[in-house]
Each structure stands twice: as C-alpha cells, then as structure tokens.
Short mmCIF file of N, CA and C in Angstrom, two decimals:
data_model
loop_
_atom_site.label_atom_id
_atom_site.label_comp_id
_atom_site.label_asym_id
_atom_site.label_seq_id
_atom_site.Cartn_x
_atom_site.Cartn_y
_atom_site.Cartn_z
N MET R 1 123.13 103.41 142.74
CA MET R 1 123.76 101.94 143.41
C MET R 1 123.04 101.97 144.66
N LYS R 2 123.05 102.57 145.10
CA LYS R 2 122.00 102.86 146.41
C LYS R 2 120.65 102.11 146.45
N LYS R 3 119.60 102.71 145.36
CA LYS R 3 118.66 102.66 144.91
C LYS R 3 118.58 100.76 144.58
N ILE R 4 119.63 100.42 143.87
CA ILE R 4 119.81 99.14 143.42
C ILE R 4 119.51 98.19 144.87
N ILE R 5 120.44 98.42 145.75
CA ILE R 5 120.97 97.89 146.82
C ILE R 5 119.58 97.66 147.48
N ILE R 6 119.18 98.95 147.87
CA ILE R 6 117.67 98.84 148.87
C ILE R 6 116.51 97.71 147.85
N ALA R 7 116.36 97.92 146.70
CA ALA R 7 115.50 97.24 145.84
C ALA R 7 115.63 95.57 145.68
N LEU R 8 116.76 95.48 145.58
CA LEU R 8 117.47 93.93 145.77
C LEU R 8 116.97 93.48 147.42
N SER R 9 117.32 94.20 148.12
CA SER R 9 117.21 93.84 149.57
C SER R 9 115.32 93.84 150.07
N ILE R 10 115.01 94.57 149.62
CA ILE R 10 113.51 93.97 149.61
C ILE R 10 112.44 93.24 148.29
N ALA R 11 113.44 92.79 147.60
CA ALA R 11 112.49 91.89 146.82
C ALA R 11 113.24 90.51 147.67
N PHE R 12 114.55 90.26 148.10
CA PHE R 12 115.20 89.37 148.99
C PHE R 12 114.19 88.86 149.89
N SER R 13 113.61 89.93 150.97
CA SER R 13 113.22 89.87 151.72
C SER R 13 111.50 89.36 151.75
N PHE R 14 111.22 89.83 150.67
CA PHE R 14 109.77 89.07 150.16
C PHE R 14 109.98 87.82 149.44
N ALA R 15 111.01 87.68 149.24
CA ALA R 15 111.12 85.68 148.73
C ALA R 15 111.20 84.74 149.69
N LEU R 16 112.09 85.34 150.95
CA LEU R 16 112.31 84.70 151.90
C LEU R 16 110.69 84.52 152.78
N SER R 17 110.17 85.73 152.93
CA SER R 17 108.83 85.21 153.60
C SER R 17 108.04 84.48 152.73
N THR R 18 107.96 84.51 151.44
CA THR R 18 107.07 83.63 150.64
C THR R 18 107.63 82.35 150.56
N SER R 19 108.42 81.80 150.65
CA SER R 19 109.28 80.47 150.69
C SER R 19 108.73 80.19 152.14
N ALA R 20 108.77 81.12 153.50
CA ALA R 20 108.48 80.28 154.64
C ALA R 20 107.23 80.28 154.73
N PHE R 21 106.35 81.11 153.83
CA PHE R 21 104.55 80.94 154.08
C PHE R 21 104.52 79.78 153.32
N ALA R 22 104.92 79.65 152.52
CA ALA R 22 105.05 78.40 151.50
C ALA R 22 105.33 77.04 152.11
N ASP R 23 105.99 76.76 152.83
CA ASP R 23 106.72 75.80 153.79
C ASP R 23 105.50 75.28 155.13
N GLN R 24 105.34 76.50 155.74
CA GLN R 24 104.39 76.56 156.50
C GLN R 24 102.80 76.06 156.03
N ALA R 25 102.37 76.72 154.51
CA ALA R 25 101.11 76.19 154.09
C ALA R 25 101.55 74.32 154.03
N ALA R 26 102.78 74.37 153.24
CA ALA R 26 102.44 72.33 152.74
C ALA R 26 102.44 71.57 154.40
N CYS R 27 103.04 72.33 155.31
CA CYS R 27 102.85 71.67 156.46
C CYS R 27 101.60 71.39 157.00
N GLU R 28 100.70 72.70 157.08
CA GLU R 28 99.30 72.35 157.39
C GLU R 28 98.75 71.75 156.53
N ALA R 29 99.02 71.48 155.27
CA ALA R 29 98.50 70.66 154.38
C ALA R 29 98.37 68.74 154.86
N LYS R 30 99.76 68.74 155.55
CA LYS R 30 100.12 67.50 155.86
C LYS R 30 99.37 67.13 157.04
N ALA R 31 98.85 68.42 158.15
CA ALA R 31 98.26 68.14 159.50
C ALA R 31 96.97 67.21 159.88
N VAL R 32 96.89 66.24 159.35
CA VAL R 32 95.99 65.25 159.41
C VAL R 32 95.60 64.44 160.18
N SER R 33 94.72 63.58 161.09
CA SER R 33 94.76 62.57 161.94
C SER R 33 94.88 60.97 161.12
N LYS R 34 94.97 59.85 161.34
CA LYS R 34 95.25 58.33 160.93
C LYS R 34 94.02 58.35 159.63
N GLU R 35 92.96 59.40 160.46
CA GLU R 35 91.50 58.75 159.72
C GLU R 35 91.47 59.56 158.13
N GLY R 36 92.53 60.79 158.31
CA GLY R 36 92.45 61.92 157.21
C GLY R 36 91.91 63.10 157.51
N LYS R 37 91.34 63.30 158.74
CA LYS R 37 90.77 64.34 159.10
C LYS R 37 91.71 65.45 159.49
N PRO R 38 91.29 66.81 159.25
CA PRO R 38 92.23 67.34 159.64
C PRO R 38 92.83 67.77 161.19
N LEU R 39 93.79 68.14 161.80
CA LEU R 39 93.72 68.24 163.01
C LEU R 39 93.79 69.90 163.32
N TYR R 40 92.97 69.95 164.92
CA TYR R 40 93.36 71.35 165.59
C TYR R 40 93.57 71.70 166.59
N GLY R 41 93.68 72.40 166.94
CA GLY R 41 94.55 73.08 168.11
C GLY R 41 96.23 72.21 168.40
N ALA R 42 96.07 72.36 169.79
CA ALA R 42 97.45 71.89 170.27
C ALA R 42 98.23 70.40 168.87
N ALA R 43 96.85 69.69 168.39
CA ALA R 43 97.46 68.77 167.70
C ALA R 43 98.31 69.25 166.72
N LYS R 44 97.57 70.27 165.94
CA LYS R 44 97.98 70.61 164.40
C LYS R 44 99.36 71.56 164.88
N ASP R 45 99.54 72.03 165.82
CA ASP R 45 100.57 73.16 166.25
C ASP R 45 101.61 72.00 166.44
N ALA R 46 101.47 71.07 167.17
CA ALA R 46 102.95 70.04 166.95
C ALA R 46 103.18 69.43 165.91
N SER R 47 102.10 68.76 164.97
CA SER R 47 102.57 68.28 163.43
C SER R 47 103.00 69.41 162.21
N ILE R 48 102.69 70.84 163.08
CA ILE R 48 103.61 71.46 161.90
C ILE R 48 104.74 72.19 162.51
N LYS R 49 105.02 72.19 163.69
CA LYS R 49 106.11 72.26 164.33
C LYS R 49 107.28 71.15 163.74
N LYS R 50 106.44 69.92 163.78
CA LYS R 50 107.56 68.44 163.50
C LYS R 50 107.74 68.61 162.09
N CYS R 51 107.18 69.05 161.25
CA CYS R 51 106.93 69.25 159.85
C CYS R 51 108.20 70.10 159.30
N MET R 52 108.06 71.26 160.28
CA MET R 52 109.21 72.20 159.76
C MET R 52 110.55 72.47 160.76
N GLY R 53 110.65 71.23 161.30
CA GLY R 53 111.78 70.89 161.68
C GLY R 53 112.29 72.24 162.43
N GLY R 54 112.79 73.11 162.17
CA GLY R 54 113.06 74.27 162.87
C GLY R 54 114.01 73.95 163.95
N ALA R 55 113.68 74.69 165.31
CA ALA R 55 114.74 74.35 166.27
C ALA R 55 115.06 72.97 166.91
N GLN R 56 114.26 72.10 166.65
CA GLN R 56 114.29 70.58 166.83
C GLN R 56 115.94 69.91 166.85
N ALA R 57 116.08 70.29 165.69
CA ALA R 57 117.30 69.92 165.40
C ALA R 57 118.35 70.30 165.78
N ASN R 58 118.39 71.84 166.70
CA ASN R 58 119.62 72.20 167.19
C ASN R 58 119.26 72.06 168.58
N ASP R 59 118.27 71.42 169.13
CA ASP R 59 117.76 71.19 170.46
C ASP R 59 118.76 69.84 170.61
N CYS R 60 118.38 68.68 169.70
CA CYS R 60 118.85 67.43 169.91
C CYS R 60 120.36 67.41 169.65
N GLU R 61 121.00 68.01 169.11
CA GLU R 61 122.49 68.41 169.01
C GLU R 61 122.99 68.60 170.11
N ALA R 62 122.10 69.81 170.75
CA ALA R 62 122.94 70.30 172.17
C ALA R 62 122.81 69.25 173.43
N LYS R 63 121.85 68.23 173.03
CA LYS R 63 121.47 66.79 174.05
C LYS R 63 122.41 65.89 173.74
N ALA R 64 123.48 66.04 172.91
CA ALA R 64 124.33 64.89 172.19
C ALA R 64 125.28 64.84 172.97
N VAL R 65 125.19 64.68 174.56
CA VAL R 65 126.58 64.64 175.10
C VAL R 65 126.81 63.26 176.17
N SER R 66 127.85 63.09 176.43
CA SER R 66 127.84 61.92 177.26
C SER R 66 127.37 62.03 178.88
N LYS R 67 127.55 61.05 179.36
CA LYS R 67 127.24 60.80 180.88
C LYS R 67 128.08 62.01 181.73
N ASP R 68 129.69 62.24 181.23
CA ASP R 68 130.10 62.88 181.64
C ASP R 68 130.24 64.68 181.48
N GLY R 69 129.28 64.71 180.64
CA GLY R 69 128.56 66.06 179.98
C GLY R 69 129.62 66.95 178.62
N LYS R 70 130.51 65.53 178.13
CA LYS R 70 131.35 66.13 177.41
C LYS R 70 130.54 65.85 175.67
N PRO R 71 130.66 66.46 175.19
CA PRO R 71 129.83 66.42 173.40
C PRO R 71 130.50 65.20 173.02
N LEU R 72 129.28 64.89 172.41
CA LEU R 72 129.47 63.34 171.55
C LEU R 72 130.13 63.68 169.94
N TYR R 73 131.34 62.77 169.42
CA TYR R 73 131.33 63.01 168.39
C TYR R 73 131.38 61.52 167.21
N GLY R 74 131.12 61.78 166.30
CA GLY R 74 130.95 60.52 165.22
C GLY R 74 129.69 59.88 165.05
N ALA R 75 129.79 58.48 165.24
CA ALA R 75 128.50 57.64 165.04
C ALA R 75 128.14 57.48 166.63
N ALA R 76 128.50 57.99 167.93
CA ALA R 76 127.72 58.14 168.70
C ALA R 76 127.08 59.58 168.70
N LYS R 77 127.52 60.60 168.21
CA LYS R 77 126.48 61.82 168.13
C LYS R 77 125.21 61.57 167.06
N THR R 78 125.86 60.94 166.09
CA THR R 78 124.56 60.84 165.01
C THR R 78 123.67 59.62 165.71
N ALA R 79 123.72 58.59 166.60
CA ALA R 79 122.87 57.78 166.68
C ALA R 79 121.95 58.75 168.17
N SER R 80 122.80 59.33 168.71
CA SER R 80 122.29 60.11 169.87
C SER R 80 120.82 61.42 169.28
N ILE R 81 121.60 62.05 167.92
CA ILE R 81 120.78 62.87 167.16
C ILE R 81 119.37 62.12 166.80
N LYS R 82 119.68 60.94 166.01
CA LYS R 82 118.85 59.92 165.22
C LYS R 82 117.72 59.95 166.14
N LYS R 83 117.78 59.24 167.29
CA LYS R 83 117.21 58.56 168.31
C LYS R 83 116.15 60.17 169.38
N CYS R 84 117.04 61.19 169.46
CA CYS R 84 116.50 62.40 169.89
C CYS R 84 115.30 62.79 168.36
N GLU R 85 115.47 62.86 167.69
CA GLU R 85 114.68 63.24 166.38
C GLU R 85 113.07 62.53 166.06
N GLY R 86 113.39 60.80 166.73
CA GLY R 86 112.64 59.98 166.77
C GLY R 86 112.82 59.00 165.37
N GLY R 87 113.97 58.78 165.22
CA GLY R 87 114.41 57.63 164.09
C GLY R 87 114.03 58.01 162.77
N LYS R 88 114.25 59.50 162.32
CA LYS R 88 114.08 59.75 161.23
C LYS R 88 114.53 59.07 160.03
#
C-alpha cells in the first residue's frame, strides 16, 4: 500500500509540473509584438506573467476595497476587479 501511495504521488507531481510547463510554453509562444516579432527581456517576462494570470487575480481581489478600507461585495467588487485586470 505504501508503494502505491508513493508511486501515485510521484506520478501526480510529474503531471503537475508537465501541465505548468505546457502553460508556460504556450504563453512564451504568444509573447510576440504587434509586428509579429518575438519579445525579449522585460517585455517577454511581462507578457508571460499576464498570460499566466497567476497572482494578479489575488492582488486585484485584495485591492477591491472602498474608500473607507472595507471590502467591496457584489457588482462593485466585480467592477473593481475587472478594472484592475485591465478590462478582460
């Protein structure tokens, strides 16, 4: 039983890293300029970060507060998050 659990955990860890790598590769392929040329350096990093989404959604949710510092709810929260993410 212990061997099965270890084997499954190893297989699962490879599956997670492979899917993350595939997402990264897809985002790198999309990192091109308006002219269709590949991006390099900071522009490429920013494009990949935007494509991956990652922590940005959490940051936008944390910023969804009123002027009083109270958390927003409902439509106001949705509008604030949408504005923070750039109107996606």
